[in-house]
Short mmCIF file of C-alpha atoms in Angstrom, two decimals:
data_model
loop_
_atom_site.label_atom_id
_atom_site.label_comp_id
_atom_site.label_asym_id
_atom_site.label_seq_id
_atom_site.Cartn_x
_atom_site.Cartn_y
_atom_site.Cartn_z
CA MET S 1 96.89 102.54 75.18
CA SER S 2 96.33 101.84 78.91
CA ILE S 3 92.93 102.18 80.57
CA GLU S 4 94.08 105.37 82.33
CA THR S 5 95.31 106.87 79.06
CA GLN S 6 92.03 105.96 77.34
CA GLN S 7 90.02 107.59 80.14
CA LEU S 8 92.16 110.71 80.01
CA HIS S 9 91.93 110.91 76.23
CA ARG S 10 88.14 110.55 76.47
CA ALA S 11 88.04 113.31 79.11
CA LEU S 12 90.13 115.62 76.95
CA ILE S 13 88.02 115.12 73.85
CA THR S 14 84.52 114.79 75.31
CA LYS S 15 84.74 117.30 78.15
CA ASP S 16 84.00 114.49 80.60
CA ARG S 17 82.72 116.08 83.80
CA SER S 18 83.18 112.94 85.90
CA LEU S 19 86.76 113.90 86.72
CA PRO S 20 87.05 115.61 90.10
CA CYS S 21 87.21 119.39 90.01
CA ALA S 22 89.79 120.58 92.51
CA ARG S 23 89.37 123.71 94.54
CA TYR S 24 92.26 126.10 94.76
CA ARG S 25 95.32 124.37 96.14
CA SER S 26 98.99 125.13 95.82
CA MET S 27 99.20 122.19 93.38
CA ASN S 28 96.69 120.06 91.52
CA GLU S 29 97.06 116.71 89.80
CA ILE S 30 96.63 117.00 86.04
CA LEU S 31 97.82 113.47 85.27
CA PRO S 32 99.06 110.82 87.70
CA THR S 33 102.61 111.95 86.83
CA LEU S 34 102.00 115.67 86.20
CA TYR S 35 101.04 118.40 88.66
CA LEU S 36 100.38 122.11 88.13
CA GLY S 37 100.98 124.55 90.95
CA ASP S 38 102.16 127.83 92.38
CA CYS S 39 105.35 128.90 94.15
CA LYS S 40 104.07 127.74 97.54
CA ALA S 41 104.02 124.15 96.33
CA ILE S 42 107.80 123.86 96.24
CA LEU S 43 108.05 125.12 99.82
CA ASP S 44 106.11 122.14 101.18
CA PRO S 45 108.31 119.03 101.18
CA ILE S 46 105.59 116.87 102.73
CA THR S 47 103.18 117.58 99.87
CA LEU S 48 105.92 117.05 97.29
CA LEU S 49 106.94 113.73 98.81
CA SER S 50 103.38 112.49 99.39
CA SER S 51 102.52 113.32 95.77
CA GLY S 52 105.58 111.45 94.53
CA VAL S 53 107.07 114.53 92.85
CA THR S 54 110.58 113.76 91.62
CA HIS S 55 111.05 116.73 89.29
CA VAL S 56 110.07 120.40 89.54
CA LEU S 57 110.00 122.79 86.59
CA SER S 58 109.94 126.44 87.69
CA LEU S 59 108.76 129.10 85.23
CA ARG S 60 109.71 132.43 86.75
CA GLN S 61 111.29 135.78 85.93
CA SER S 62 114.12 135.09 88.36
CA PRO S 63 115.70 132.03 90.00
CA VAL S 64 113.78 130.19 92.66
CA TYR S 65 115.46 127.94 95.18
CA MET S 66 113.97 124.95 96.92
CA ARG S 67 114.65 125.46 100.61
CA HIS S 68 114.07 121.96 101.89
CA PRO S 69 116.40 118.97 101.54
CA VAL S 70 114.10 117.09 99.19
CA ASN S 71 115.69 114.83 96.60
CA VAL S 72 113.98 116.49 93.63
CA LYS S 73 115.51 117.42 90.29
CA HIS S 74 114.86 121.09 89.62
CA GLY S 75 114.71 122.76 86.21
CA GLN S 76 114.16 126.46 85.66
CA ILE S 77 113.02 128.45 82.66
CA PHE S 78 113.20 132.21 83.01
CA ILE S 79 110.15 133.79 81.43
CA ASP S 80 107.93 136.80 82.13
CA ASP S 81 104.16 136.59 82.35
CA THR S 82 103.28 139.35 79.91
CA GLU S 83 101.19 139.27 76.76
CA ASP S 84 104.19 140.21 74.62
CA THR S 85 106.54 137.55 76.08
CA TRP S 86 107.39 134.95 73.45
CA LEU S 87 106.40 131.64 75.08
CA LEU S 88 107.10 129.44 72.06
CA ASP S 89 110.86 129.78 72.50
CA SER S 90 110.58 128.09 75.90
CA LEU S 91 108.24 125.24 75.00
CA ASN S 92 110.92 122.94 73.57
CA ASP S 93 112.98 123.09 76.78
CA ALA S 94 109.86 122.60 78.89
CA MET S 95 108.66 119.61 76.84
CA ASN S 96 112.13 118.03 77.01
CA PHE S 97 112.26 118.41 80.81
CA ILE S 98 108.79 116.92 81.31
CA GLU S 99 109.29 114.10 78.81
CA ARG S 100 112.69 113.13 80.26
CA ALA S 101 111.29 113.12 83.78
CA MET S 102 108.28 111.01 82.86
CA GLY S 103 110.42 108.76 80.67
CA SER S 104 112.54 107.91 83.70
CA GLY S 105 109.44 107.07 85.74
CA GLY S 106 109.28 110.45 87.45
CA THR S 107 106.44 112.73 88.48
CA VAL S 108 106.65 116.41 87.55
CA LEU S 109 105.37 119.56 89.20
CA VAL S 110 105.25 122.52 86.80
CA HIS S 111 104.84 125.79 88.67
CA CYS S 112 105.03 129.55 88.31
CA GLN S 113 104.21 132.33 90.77
CA GLU S 114 100.46 131.71 91.00
CA GLY S 115 100.01 128.53 88.98
CA ARG S 116 97.76 130.38 86.55
CA SER S 117 99.44 131.50 83.34
CA ARG S 118 103.01 130.40 82.62
CA SER S 119 102.81 126.96 84.21
CA ALA S 120 99.28 126.37 82.90
CA SER S 121 100.45 127.27 79.39
CA VAL S 122 103.27 124.72 79.55
CA VAL S 123 100.97 122.00 80.92
CA ILE S 124 98.38 122.77 78.22
CA ALA S 125 101.13 122.56 75.58
CA PHE S 126 102.28 119.21 76.97
CA LEU S 127 98.74 117.78 76.81
CA MET S 128 98.26 119.13 73.28
CA LYS S 129 101.45 117.51 72.06
CA HIS S 130 101.30 114.27 74.04
CA PHE S 131 97.63 113.50 73.34
CA GLN S 132 97.39 115.29 69.96
CA VAL S 133 94.42 117.37 71.10
CA SER S 134 93.45 120.95 70.37
CA PHE S 135 94.25 123.95 72.54
CA GLU S 136 90.58 124.21 73.55
CA GLN S 137 90.42 120.55 74.58
CA ALA S 138 93.63 120.73 76.62
CA TRP S 139 92.70 124.05 78.22
CA GLY S 140 89.23 122.80 79.15
CA TYR S 141 90.75 119.74 80.80
CA VAL S 142 93.32 121.79 82.75
CA ARG S 143 90.63 124.24 83.90
CA ARG S 144 88.58 121.37 85.30
CA ARG S 145 91.60 120.10 87.22
CA ARG S 146 92.85 123.57 88.31
CA PRO S 147 90.08 126.17 88.02
CA VAL S 148 92.42 129.13 88.64
CA ALA S 149 94.44 128.25 85.52
CA GLY S 150 94.27 130.83 82.75
CA PRO S 151 97.03 131.63 80.29
CA ASN S 152 97.36 135.32 79.47
CA PRO S 153 95.93 136.34 76.06
CA GLY S 154 99.38 136.45 74.45
CA PHE S 155 100.12 132.89 75.55
CA VAL S 156 96.70 131.73 74.31
CA ASP S 157 97.45 133.17 70.86
CA GLN S 158 100.86 131.50 70.81
CA LEU S 159 99.49 128.11 71.87
CA LYS S 160 97.02 128.30 69.00
CA ILE S 161 99.91 129.11 66.63
CA TRP S 162 101.84 126.16 68.08
CA GLU S 163 98.83 123.92 67.43
CA ARG S 164 98.60 125.07 63.80
CA ARG S 165 102.33 124.40 63.36
CA GLY S 166 101.96 120.83 64.55
CA TYR S 167 103.56 121.34 67.99
CA TRP S 168 106.99 122.64 67.00
#
């Protein structure tokens, strides 16, 4: 395990407050290769390029198109942000997209409309699975990195189910 991974794992488990708490931005760094943001983030090619983003995963009700000629791979998962929307059906596709991107040395931005619920839920799920931590640990870490993050109650319940199932 690298030093960075050890520090992150410690932060996830111990609620380490030494990590910087970001104010509201269109995107916030969760890991060096994982960002969480809103729909404005994909409209800013300078921020995408300066952050090293190579892949964007959009979680929206309808298609979203990147307007700038940025060489970024774009995945989309169509999902509503309602308490009765079944998130678990989308997690496998989301995990595959993120893992493939990172596996190829890429940096991923996961976004939804406001960067609060859908995208935060997927990022929390990724941290849970990748670092084998609880929902509460992953959510606490994400909240410290992006304070506006907050999965809707239905997504929270489903992420807890996903944790009990062993991340499948």
